Coordinates of C-alpha atoms in Angstrom, one line a residue:
M1203 CA 0.0 0.0 0.0
R1204 CA 1.4 3.3 -1.0
G1205 CA 1.5 5.8 1.8
V1206 CA 1.9 9.6 2.0
T1207 CA 5.4 11.0 2.0
M1208 CA 6.0 13.0 5.2
E1209 CA 8.9 15.2 6.2
P1210 CA 9.2 15.1 10.0
N1211 CA 12.2 17.3 10.0
R1212 CA 10.5 20.1 8.1
R1213 CA 9.9 23.2 10.2
S1214 CA 6.5 24.6 10.5
D1215 CA 5.7 28.1 9.3
P1216 CA 6.2 30.5 12.2
P1217 CA 3.1 32.4 13.5
L1218 CA 2.9 36.1 12.7
S1219 CA 1.3 39.0 14.2
F1220 CA -1.3 41.0 12.3
P1221 CA 1.1 43.9 11.4
E1222 CA 3.8 41.4 10.5
A1223 CA 1.5 39.6 8.1
I1224 CA 0.6 42.9 6.3
E1225 CA 4.2 43.8 5.9
K1226 CA 5.2 40.3 4.7
K1227 CA 2.6 40.2 2.0
Y1228 CA 2.5 43.8 0.8
A1229 CA 5.6 45.7 1.9
S1230 CA 8.9 45.3 -0.1
P1231 CA 11.7 43.5 1.8
S1232 CA 14.6 45.7 2.4
D1233 CA 17.2 43.0 1.7
K1234 CA 15.7 42.0 -1.7
K1235 CA 18.1 42.1 -4.5
D1236 CA 17.6 44.2 -7.6
S1237 CA 15.2 42.3 -9.9
K1238 CA 17.4 43.2 -12.9
S1239 CA 20.3 41.2 -11.5
E1240 CA 18.2 38.1 -11.1
A1241 CA 18.1 35.6 -13.9
I1242 CA 14.9 33.6 -14.3
N1243 CA 15.1 30.4 -16.3
I1244 CA 12.0 28.7 -17.7
S1245 CA 12.5 25.6 -19.8
G1246 CA 16.1 26.5 -20.4
K1247 CA 15.3 30.0 -21.5
T1248 CA 16.1 33.2 -19.7
V1249 CA 13.1 35.5 -19.2
E1250 CA 12.8 39.0 -17.7
E1251 CA 10.2 40.5 -15.4
I1252 CA 8.8 43.8 -16.6
G1253 CA 6.3 46.0 -14.8
F1254 CA 6.3 44.2 -11.5
E1255 CA 8.3 46.9 -9.8
K1256 CA 5.5 49.4 -10.3
I1257 CA 2.8 47.0 -8.9
Q1258 CA 5.0 46.1 -5.9
H1259 CA 5.6 49.8 -5.2
Q1260 CA 1.9 50.5 -5.2
L1261 CA 1.2 47.6 -2.8
A1262 CA 4.0 48.7 -0.6
A1263 CA 2.1 51.9 0.2
L1264 CA 0.3 50.3 3.2
P1265 CA -1.6 53.4 4.3
E1266 CA -3.3 53.5 0.9
L1267 CA -4.6 49.9 0.9
R1268 CA -8.3 49.5 0.9
I1269 CA -8.7 45.7 0.5
V1270 CA -6.3 43.4 2.5
I1271 CA -6.3 39.6 2.1
L1272 CA -4.3 37.7 4.7
D1273 CA -5.9 34.2 4.4
G1274 CA -3.6 31.3 5.4
L1275 CA -0.7 33.4 6.6
C1276 CA -0.6 31.9 10.2
V1277 CA -1.8 35.1 11.9
K1278 CA -1.7 34.1 15.6
G1279 CA -2.8 37.3 17.2
V1280 CA -2.0 41.0 17.8
E1281 CA -1.2 42.1 21.3
K1282 CA 1.3 39.5 22.6
T1283 CA 3.0 38.6 19.3
P1284 CA 6.5 39.9 18.6
W1285 CA 6.5 42.7 16.1
S1286 CA 9.8 41.5 14.7
A1287 CA 12.6 39.2 15.7
G1288 CA 13.8 40.1 19.2
T1289 CA 11.6 43.1 19.7
T1290 CA 8.1 43.7 20.9
R1291 CA 5.8 46.7 20.7
S1292 CA 3.2 47.8 23.2
R1293 CA -0.5 47.6 22.5
D1294 CA -0.8 51.4 22.1
E1295 CA 2.0 51.5 19.6
Q1296 CA 0.4 48.8 17.5
R1297 CA -3.0 50.6 17.7
N1298 CA -1.4 53.9 16.6
W1299 CA 0.2 52.2 13.6
L1300 CA -3.0 50.5 12.5
Q1301 CA -5.1 53.6 12.8
R1302 CA -3.1 55.2 10.0
L1303 CA -4.3 52.5 7.6
K1304 CA -7.4 52.9 5.4
I1305 CA -8.4 49.3 5.2
Q1306 CA -12.1 48.8 4.4
E1307 CA -12.2 45.0 3.7
L1308 CA -10.1 42.5 5.7
D1309 CA -9.8 38.8 5.1
L1310 CA -8.3 36.8 8.0
S1311 CA -9.7 33.4 6.9
R1312 CA -7.8 30.1 7.8
N1313 CA -5.4 31.6 10.3
L1314 CA -4.5 30.8 13.9
L1315 CA -6.7 33.2 15.7
E1316 CA -8.0 31.7 19.0
S1317 CA -9.1 34.7 21.1
W1318 CA -12.0 37.0 20.3
A1319 CA -10.1 39.8 22.0
D1320 CA -7.8 39.9 19.0
V1321 CA -10.8 40.5 16.7
I1322 CA -12.0 43.3 18.9
F1323 CA -8.6 44.9 18.9
I1324 CA -8.3 44.7 15.1
N1325 CA -11.8 46.1 14.6
N1326 CA -11.2 49.0 17.0
S1327 CA -7.8 49.8 15.5
L1328 CA -9.1 50.1 11.9
P1329 CA -11.5 53.1 11.8
Q1330 CA -12.6 52.5 8.2
L1331 CA -13.1 48.8 8.4
R1332 CA -16.5 47.7 6.8
A1333 CA -16.1 44.0 6.1
L1334 CA -14.3 41.4 8.2
R1335 CA -14.0 37.7 7.3
L1336 CA -12.8 35.1 9.9
A1337 CA -13.7 31.8 8.2
G1338 CA -11.8 28.8 9.2
N1339 CA -10.4 30.1 12.5
R1340 CA -10.9 28.1 15.7
F1341 CA -11.8 30.4 18.6
R1342 CA -11.3 29.0 22.1
D1343 CA -11.4 32.1 24.2
L1344 CA -14.7 34.0 23.5
S1345 CA -14.4 36.3 26.5
I1346 CA -15.2 40.0 25.7
P1347 CA -12.5 42.5 26.7
L1348 CA -13.1 45.9 28.2
E1349 CA -13.4 47.5 24.7
R1350 CA -17.0 46.3 24.7
S1351 CA -17.9 49.2 27.0
K1352 CA -17.4 51.6 24.0
P1353 CA -20.1 50.7 21.5
K1354 CA -19.4 53.6 19.2
E1355 CA -16.2 51.9 18.1
F1356 CA -18.2 49.0 16.7
E1357 CA -20.7 50.8 14.6
Q1358 CA -18.6 51.0 11.4
L1359 CA -18.6 47.2 10.7
R1360 CA -21.2 46.2 8.1
E1361 CA -20.2 42.6 7.1
L1362 CA -19.0 39.8 9.3
G1363 CA -18.0 36.3 8.1
L1364 CA -17.9 33.5 10.7
D1365 CA -18.0 30.5 8.2
D1366 CA -16.5 27.2 9.3
T1367 CA -15.6 28.4 12.8
L1368 CA -17.5 25.5 14.5
L1369 CA -19.5 27.9 16.7
D1370 CA -23.0 27.2 17.9
W1371 CA -25.8 29.7 17.6
E1372 CA -25.5 30.9 21.2
A1373 CA -21.9 31.9 20.7
I1374 CA -22.7 33.6 17.4
V1375 CA -25.5 35.7 19.0
S1376 CA -23.2 36.7 21.8
L1377 CA -20.3 37.7 19.6
T1378 CA -22.4 39.6 17.0
A1379 CA -24.0 41.7 19.7
D1380 CA -21.0 44.0 19.6
F1381 CA -21.8 45.1 16.0
P1382 CA -25.1 46.9 16.1
A1383 CA -24.8 48.2 12.5
L1384 CA -24.2 44.7 11.0
N1385 CA -26.2 44.1 7.8
T1386 CA -24.5 40.9 6.4
L1387 CA -23.7 37.8 8.5
T1388 CA -22.4 34.6 7.0
A1389 CA -22.3 31.6 9.4
S1390 CA -22.2 28.6 7.1
Y1391 CA -20.5 25.2 7.9
N1392 CA -21.2 25.7 11.6
R1393 CA -22.8 23.5 14.3
I1394 CA -26.2 25.1 14.1
R1395 CA -29.2 22.8 14.6
T1396 CA -31.7 25.3 15.7
I1397 CA -32.1 29.1 16.1
S1398 CA -32.6 29.1 19.8
R1399 CA -32.9 32.9 20.3
P1400 CA -33.1 36.0 18.0
L1401 CA -30.2 38.1 16.9
Q1402 CA -29.8 41.6 18.4
N1403 CA -28.7 43.0 15.0
T1404 CA -32.0 44.7 13.9
E1405 CA -30.3 46.2 10.8
L1406 CA -29.4 42.7 9.4
I1407 CA -30.3 42.4 5.7
R1408 CA -28.5 39.2 4.5
L1409 CA -28.0 36.0 6.5
D1410 CA -26.2 32.9 5.3
L1411 CA -26.9 29.6 7.2
S1412 CA -25.8 27.2 4.5
F1413 CA -24.4 23.8 5.2
T1414 CA -25.7 23.7 8.8
E1415 CA -27.8 21.1 10.6
I1416 CA -31.2 22.8 10.3
S1417 CA -33.8 20.2 9.4
S1418 CA -37.1 22.2 9.5
I1419 CA -38.1 25.7 8.7
D1420 CA -39.7 25.8 12.1
D1421 CA -36.2 25.8 13.7
I1422 CA -35.6 29.4 12.5
W1423 CA -38.7 31.0 13.9
P1424 CA -36.7 33.5 16.1
L1425 CA -35.5 35.1 12.8
S1426 CA -39.0 36.5 12.5
T1427 CA -38.0 39.3 14.8
L1428 CA -35.6 40.8 12.2
P1429 CA -37.6 43.5 10.4
N1430 CA -35.1 44.2 7.6
L1431 CA -34.0 40.6 6.6
K1432 CA -34.2 40.4 2.8
T1433 CA -31.9 37.5 1.9
L1434 CA -31.7 34.1 3.6
S1435 CA -29.6 31.2 2.5
L1436 CA -30.4 27.6 3.7
R1437 CA -28.4 25.9 1.0
S1438 CA -27.6 22.2 1.5
D1439 CA -29.4 22.1 4.9
P1440 CA -31.3 18.9 5.6
I1441 CA -34.7 20.6 5.4
T1442 CA -37.5 18.2 4.7
T1443 CA -40.6 20.5 5.3
L1444 CA -41.6 24.1 5.2
K1445 CA -44.7 23.7 7.4
S1446 CA -44.6 26.1 10.4
G1447 CA -47.0 28.0 12.5
R1448 CA -44.6 30.5 13.9
V1449 CA -42.3 31.6 11.1
K1450 CA -43.2 34.7 9.1
L1451 CA -40.5 36.8 7.5
V1452 CA -42.5 39.7 6.1
S1453 CA -39.6 41.5 4.4
L1454 CA -37.8 38.5 2.9
R1455 CA -37.1 38.9 -0.8
H1456 CA -34.6 36.1 -1.7
L1457 CA -34.6 32.5 -0.4
D1458 CA -32.0 29.9 -1.2
L1459 CA -33.2 26.3 -0.9
T1460 CA -30.6 24.8 -3.2
S1461 CA -29.7 21.1 -2.4
T1462 CA -32.2 20.8 0.4
L1463 CA -34.2 17.6 1.0
L1464 CA -37.7 19.0 0.1
P1465 CA -39.3 16.0 -1.5
T1466 CA -42.2 17.2 -3.6
L1467 CA -43.6 20.3 -5.2
A1468 CA -46.3 20.4 -2.5
S1469 CA -43.5 21.2 -0.1
L1470 CA -43.5 24.8 -1.5
S1471 CA -47.2 25.4 -0.7
P1472 CA -46.5 27.2 2.6
I1473 CA -44.1 29.8 1.0
P1474 CA -46.8 32.4 0.2
V1475 CA -47.8 32.4 3.9
L1476 CA -44.4 32.2 5.5
F1477 CA -42.7 34.7 3.1
P1478 CA -45.4 36.9 1.6
T1479 CA -43.0 39.3 -0.2
L1480 CA -40.7 36.7 -1.7
T1481 CA -39.6 37.5 -5.2
S1482 CA -36.6 35.3 -5.8
L1483 CA -36.3 31.6 -5.1
L1484 CA -33.6 28.9 -5.6
T1485 CA -34.6 25.2 -5.6
K1486 CA -31.9 23.7 -7.9
D1487 CA -30.7 20.2 -7.0
A1488 CA -33.5 19.6 -4.5
P1489 CA -35.5 16.4 -4.9
L1490 CA -38.6 18.4 -5.9
S1491 CA -36.7 19.9 -8.9
K1492 CA -36.6 16.5 -10.6
H1493 CA -40.3 16.8 -11.4
P1494 CA -40.6 17.4 -15.2
S1495 CA -42.7 20.5 -14.7
A1496 CA -41.1 21.8 -11.5
S1497 CA -40.5 25.3 -12.8
L1498 CA -44.0 25.7 -14.1
F1499 CA -45.6 24.6 -10.9
T1500 CA -43.3 26.7 -8.8
I1501 CA -44.0 29.9 -10.8
A1502 CA -47.7 29.3 -10.8
R1503 CA -48.0 28.5 -7.0
I1504 CA -46.1 31.7 -5.9
A1505 CA -47.7 34.8 -7.4
N1506 CA -45.1 37.3 -6.4
L1507 CA -42.1 35.4 -7.8
T1508 CA -40.1 37.4 -10.4
E1509 CA -36.9 35.2 -10.5
L1510 CA -36.5 31.4 -10.2
N1511 CA -33.1 29.8 -10.1
Y1512 CA -31.5 33.0 -11.4
S1513 CA -33.8 33.1 -14.4
P1514 CA -36.2 36.1 -14.7
I1515 CA -39.9 35.3 -15.0
T1516 CA -41.3 37.3 -17.9
P1517 CA -45.1 37.9 -18.2
A1518 CA -45.3 35.4 -21.0
V1519 CA -43.5 32.7 -18.9
R1520 CA -45.8 33.4 -16.0
Q1521 CA -48.9 33.2 -18.1
N1522 CA -47.8 29.9 -19.6
A1523 CA -47.1 28.5 -16.2
E1524 CA -50.4 29.6 -14.7
L1525 CA -52.4 28.3 -17.6
Y1526 CA -50.7 24.9 -17.3
Y1527 CA -51.3 24.9 -13.6
L1528 CA -54.9 25.8 -14.1
S1529 CA -55.4 23.0 -16.7
T1530 CA -53.8 20.6 -14.2
I1531 CA -56.2 21.5 -11.5
T1532 CA -59.1 21.2 -14.0
K1533 CA -57.9 17.6 -14.8
E1534 CA -57.8 16.7 -11.1
L1535 CA -61.3 18.1 -10.6
S1536 CA -62.6 16.2 -13.6
D1537 CA -61.3 13.0 -12.1
A1538 CA -62.9 13.7 -8.7
T1539 CA -65.7 11.3 -7.8
S1540 CA -67.3 13.2 -4.9
P1541 CA -67.8 16.8 -3.7
A1542 CA -65.6 16.1 -0.7
E1543 CA -62.8 15.1 -3.0
E1544 CA -63.3 18.3 -5.0
K1545 CA -63.2 20.4 -1.8
Q1546 CA -60.0 18.7 -0.8
I1547 CA -58.4 19.4 -4.2
L1548 CA -59.4 23.1 -4.1
A1549 CA -58.0 23.4 -0.6
F1550 CA -54.7 22.1 -1.7
H1551 CA -54.5 24.5 -4.7
A1552 CA -55.0 27.9 -3.0
R1553 CA -54.7 29.9 -6.2
W1554 CA -57.6 28.3 -8.0
A1555 CA -60.1 31.1 -7.3
E1556 CA -57.5 33.8 -8.1
L1557 CA -56.5 32.2 -11.5
C1558 CA -60.2 31.7 -12.4
R1559 CA -60.7 35.5 -11.9
I1560 CA -57.8 36.3 -14.1
Y1561 CA -58.3 33.8 -17.0
G1562 CA -61.9 32.7 -16.5
E1563 CA -63.2 29.5 -15.0
P1564 CA -62.6 26.5 -17.3
E1565 CA -65.2 24.0 -18.1
I1566 CA -64.9 20.9 -16.0
A1567 CA -66.0 17.6 -17.6
R1568 CA -66.6 15.5 -14.5
K1569 CA -66.2 11.8 -15.0
K1570 CA -67.9 9.0 -13.2
Q1571 CA -65.8 6.3 -11.6
Q1572 CA -65.7 3.1 -13.8
E1573 CA -65.9 -0.1 -11.8
D1574 CA -65.1 -2.2 -14.9
A1575 CA -61.9 -0.3 -15.9
F1576 CA -58.9 -2.3 -16.9
E1577 CA -56.0 -2.6 -14.5
A1578 CA -52.8 -0.7 -15.3
G1579 CA -50.3 -2.8 -17.3
T1580 CA -52.9 -5.1 -19.0
L1581 CA -53.5 -5.2 -22.7
G1582 CA -56.9 -3.6 -22.3
A1583 CA -55.3 -0.6 -20.7
R1584 CA -53.1 0.0 -23.7
V1585 CA -56.0 0.6 -26.2
A1586 CA -58.3 3.5 -26.8
K1587 CA -61.2 4.4 -29.1
F1588 CA -60.0 6.7 -31.8
I1589 CA -62.7 9.0 -33.3
F1590 CA -61.7 10.4 -36.6
S1591 CA -63.7 13.3 -37.9
L1592 CA -63.7 15.1 -41.3
S1593 CA -65.7 18.1 -42.4
K1594 CA -68.4 17.3 -44.9
P1595 CA -67.0 19.5 -47.8
N1596 CA -63.9 17.3 -47.8
L1597 CA -65.8 14.0 -48.0
F1598 CA -65.8 14.1 -51.8
P1599 CA -62.2 15.3 -52.6
S1600 CA -61.0 16.2 -56.0
D1601 CA -58.9 13.9 -58.0
K1602 CA -55.8 15.7 -56.6
F1603 CA -56.5 14.4 -53.1
A1604 CA -58.5 11.2 -53.8
R1605 CA -57.0 7.8 -53.4
P1606 CA -56.9 5.7 -56.6
P1607 CA -59.7 3.2 -57.0
S1608 CA -59.0 -0.4 -55.9
N1609 CA -60.7 -3.7 -55.7
E1610 CA -61.3 -3.3 -52.0
K1611 CA -64.5 -1.7 -50.8
A1612 CA -63.2 1.4 -49.1
S1613 CA -66.1 3.6 -49.9
V1614 CA -66.9 6.3 -47.3
Q1615 CA -70.6 5.9 -48.1
T1616 CA -71.2 3.1 -45.6
G1617 CA -70.7 3.0 -41.9
L1618 CA -70.2 6.7 -41.6
S1619 CA -72.1 8.9 -39.2
I1620 CA -72.8 12.6 -39.0
H1621 CA -71.5 14.1 -35.7
K1622 CA -73.0 17.5 -34.8
R1623 CA -70.7 19.7 -32.8
D1624 CA -73.1 22.6 -31.8
G1625 CA -72.9 21.9 -28.1
D1626 CA -72.6 19.2 -25.5
S1627 CA -75.3 17.1 -27.3
E1628 CA -73.8 14.4 -29.6
G1629 CA -76.4 13.3 -32.1
E1630 CA -75.4 10.6 -34.5
E1631 CA -77.4 9.3 -37.5
N1632 CA -76.4 7.0 -40.3
V1633 CA -76.9 8.7 -43.7
D1634 CA -76.0 8.2 -47.3
L1635 CA -73.4 10.9 -47.8
T1636 CA -73.7 10.8 -51.5
N1637 CA -77.1 12.3 -51.2
A1638 CA -76.6 14.4 -48.2
S1639 CA -77.8 17.9 -48.3
S1640 CA -75.4 20.8 -48.6
N1641 CA -77.1 22.5 -45.8
A1642 CA -75.3 20.2 -43.3
G1643 CA -72.0 21.9 -44.0
E1644 CA -71.4 22.4 -40.3
S1645 CA -71.5 18.6 -39.5
M1646 CA -68.6 16.3 -39.2
A1647 CA -68.3 12.8 -40.7
T1648 CA -66.8 10.5 -38.1
R1649 CA -65.3 7.1 -38.2
T1650 CA -64.4 5.0 -35.1
R1651 CA -61.6 2.5 -34.6
L1652 CA -60.3 0.7 -31.5
L1653 CA -56.5 1.0 -31.8
P1654 CA -53.5 0.3 -29.6
L1655 CA -51.6 3.4 -28.3
T1656 CA -48.3 1.9 -29.4
I1657 CA -48.8 2.4 -33.1
S1658 CA -46.8 5.1 -34.8
T1659 CA -48.2 8.4 -36.2
Y1660 CA -47.2 7.2 -39.6
R1661 CA -49.5 4.2 -39.2
L1662 CA -52.3 6.4 -37.7
I1663 CA -52.2 8.7 -40.8
G1664 CA -52.4 5.6 -43.1
I1665 CA -55.5 4.3 -41.2
A1666 CA -57.2 7.7 -41.4
A1667 CA -56.4 7.9 -45.1
S1668 CA -58.0 4.6 -45.8
L1669 CA -61.1 5.4 -43.8
F1670 CA -61.8 8.5 -45.9
S1671 CA -60.2 7.4 -49.2
L1672 CA -57.6 10.1 -49.1
R1673 CA -54.0 10.2 -50.0
P1674 CA -51.9 10.3 -46.8
I1675 CA -49.6 13.0 -48.3
S1676 CA -52.5 15.3 -48.8
M1677 CA -53.9 15.3 -45.2
Q1678 CA -52.9 16.1 -41.6
L1679 CA -54.2 15.0 -38.2
I1680 CA -55.1 17.3 -35.4
L1681 CA -55.3 15.9 -31.9
E1682 CA -58.1 17.5 -29.9
T1683 CA -57.0 17.4 -26.2
D1684 CA -59.1 17.8 -23.1
E1685 CA -56.9 20.8 -22.0
S1686 CA -58.3 24.2 -22.4
D1687 CA -56.7 27.6 -23.0
P1688 CA -58.3 31.0 -22.3
V1689 CA -58.9 33.5 -25.1
T1690 CA -57.4 36.9 -24.2
E1691 CA -56.0 39.9 -25.9
E1692 CA -52.5 39.1 -24.6
D1693 CA -52.3 35.6 -26.0
G1694 CA -53.9 36.2 -29.4
G1695 CA -57.5 36.8 -28.5
W1696 CA -58.2 38.3 -32.0
S1697 CA -59.9 36.0 -34.5
V1698 CA -58.4 37.5 -37.6
S1699 CA -57.6 35.7 -40.8
E1700 CA -54.3 37.0 -42.0
D1701 CA -53.9 34.7 -44.9
D1702 CA -55.5 37.0 -47.5
S1703 CA -55.2 40.3 -45.6
S1704 CA -52.4 42.8 -45.5
E1705 CA -50.8 43.9 -42.2
D1706 CA -52.6 47.3 -42.4
E1707 CA -56.0 45.6 -42.9
V1708 CA -55.4 43.2 -40.0
M1709 CA -54.5 46.1 -37.7
D1710 CA -57.6 48.0 -38.8
K1711 CA -59.8 45.1 -38.0
R1712 CA -58.2 44.8 -34.6
K1713 CA -58.6 48.4 -33.8
S1714 CA -62.3 48.4 -34.9
G1715 CA -63.0 45.5 -32.7
E1716 CA -64.9 43.6 -35.4
T1717 CA -63.0 40.4 -34.9
R1718 CA -62.4 40.5 -31.2
R1719 CA -63.1 37.3 -29.3
E1720 CA -65.0 37.2 -26.1
K1721 CA -62.7 37.7 -23.2
G1722 CA -62.7 34.9 -20.6
R1723 CA -63.8 32.3 -23.1
W1724 CA -61.9 29.0 -23.2
V1725 CA -61.0 26.9 -26.3
R1726 CA -59.7 23.4 -26.5
R1727 CA -56.0 22.9 -27.0
E1728 CA -55.0 21.2 -30.3
E1729 CA -51.8 19.6 -31.4
E1730 CA -50.7 18.4 -34.9
L1731 CA -49.8 14.7 -35.0
V1732 CA -46.7 15.0 -37.2
G1733 CA -45.8 11.8 -39.1
S1734 CA -43.0 9.9 -37.5
T1735 CA -42.1 6.6 -35.8
R1736 CA -43.1 8.1 -32.5
S1737 CA -46.0 6.2 -30.9
V1738 CA -49.3 7.9 -30.5
G1739 CA -49.3 7.3 -26.8
D1740 CA -46.4 9.7 -26.4
W1741 CA -48.8 12.5 -27.4
L1742 CA -51.3 11.6 -24.7
P1743 CA -51.1 12.0 -20.9
M1744 CA -49.3 9.4 -18.8
G1745 CA -51.6 6.5 -17.9
F1746 CA -54.1 7.3 -20.6
G1747 CA -56.0 4.3 -22.1
G1748 CA -58.4 1.6 -21.1
K1749 CA -62.1 1.2 -21.3
G1750 CA -63.9 4.4 -21.9
A1751 CA -60.8 6.2 -23.2
E1752 CA -61.4 8.2 -26.3
V1753 CA -59.0 10.0 -28.6
R1754 CA -60.5 12.6 -30.9
V1755 CA -58.6 13.2 -34.1
R1756 CA -59.6 15.8 -36.7
V1757 CA -58.6 15.2 -40.3
E1758 CA -57.8 18.2 -42.4
I1759 CA -56.9 18.6 -46.1
Q1760 CA -53.6 20.4 -46.7
K1761 CA -53.8 23.4 -49.0
G1762 CA -51.4 23.9 -51.8

């Protein structure tokens, strides 16, 4: 087994004080040789450094630095660390030296800080400090020094990072109490299982609790006392439910639920109540995001949402999502077998009444429960009754569209029925279509066949062509679904034939209102069955088929 090569005689990096770390990284060493006299060889070729002296000279001007990054430099402390080899400086001397600096952002991540007193000293010594990051340090001494009695010295700090410090929530609340003006706090990768008490930072705007041990949204109820909290991150927390009777963040705008354990789309139902002003949501890599229509359902369920997984929600996207959601609710109501079941469905979909007011209430075709239905997976569950319909003027096609005569009796004059489509009533009568009156132009000739759902659309086109003695190349099939779409001005609620009209004529018709459709009316959604090897069942809802299942297909003659 191959092991790891270790060097036991190698010396560890010596700990540094905070001022030493600044000088080591940014100030020019006094004993450094002239760069022009140093030869740098790369792959056997001598190269020359050009322009680095100017950059190094700018960084060496320590009083002018605004952003200082000292991560991983073994910063041990401030007060009791030698300023340089063999000498030490008093606490007042260090404070006077640091107060001349103009540092606004300071990163002390992954260092050797163990005492919170060092953090207090650094904060008080840098008058312009606005952001302080302490990720990866292991604080053992959390006692507060006497500087705590001077609260004005802490009011300048706005951002504090305590990620991966292994602190519990009680310690974080105690330490952040020194910073009343704090508006951003990151405390990810810590041992936080529950928010036991509220923070005292009433100005807090952004809070990061990612990668902690919070398993329920009810565990963060003390955060409801923060009136200005707008961004909350619970990324990768083992949250399984959002049900809570105590949490209500009235000002929250952005919520990160990425990689949580929320199982289904129904888990997002409490969001409008818990976070009434939420406009941005992240749910990527959560189990609920594996649903094929997760984004549509999420957008439709949360009315105020303007951004989902960093993608803006345009009015067209929202309308499409809400219409799909409305049609899904309609399908559930049509499958309900009792008023109690309908009431339960409407209680689960809280936006049903609101969406009906916006788009109009769709027609619900309620179905009765079939006791003799085929079981799923059986042969009977894989067939359906296909009802092909063709308008009467196309029953006697010209020679261009007609199928050549054959010895087989494929005449459309026998076995055809006239299906009137003036309303819900379906009257059928057998007639001789060769002598049918031209006054029945609004009727449809129908033909019924019991077919498996596994046949291809190529085969379905051939069957329809043989039923009506048409050439397959001269016709197209339109699937009439049970889903409905509202007719509004925004989504094309103008019944204007633009085939033979110019653009100006069309606009004149629209402005005059002559062809405007009735607002709030619903029309059946239709899809063209394009010829391919794809099975017909792929165009139908999952689980469709069995006794009583009907598929309505309209046959149309292609022009041209």
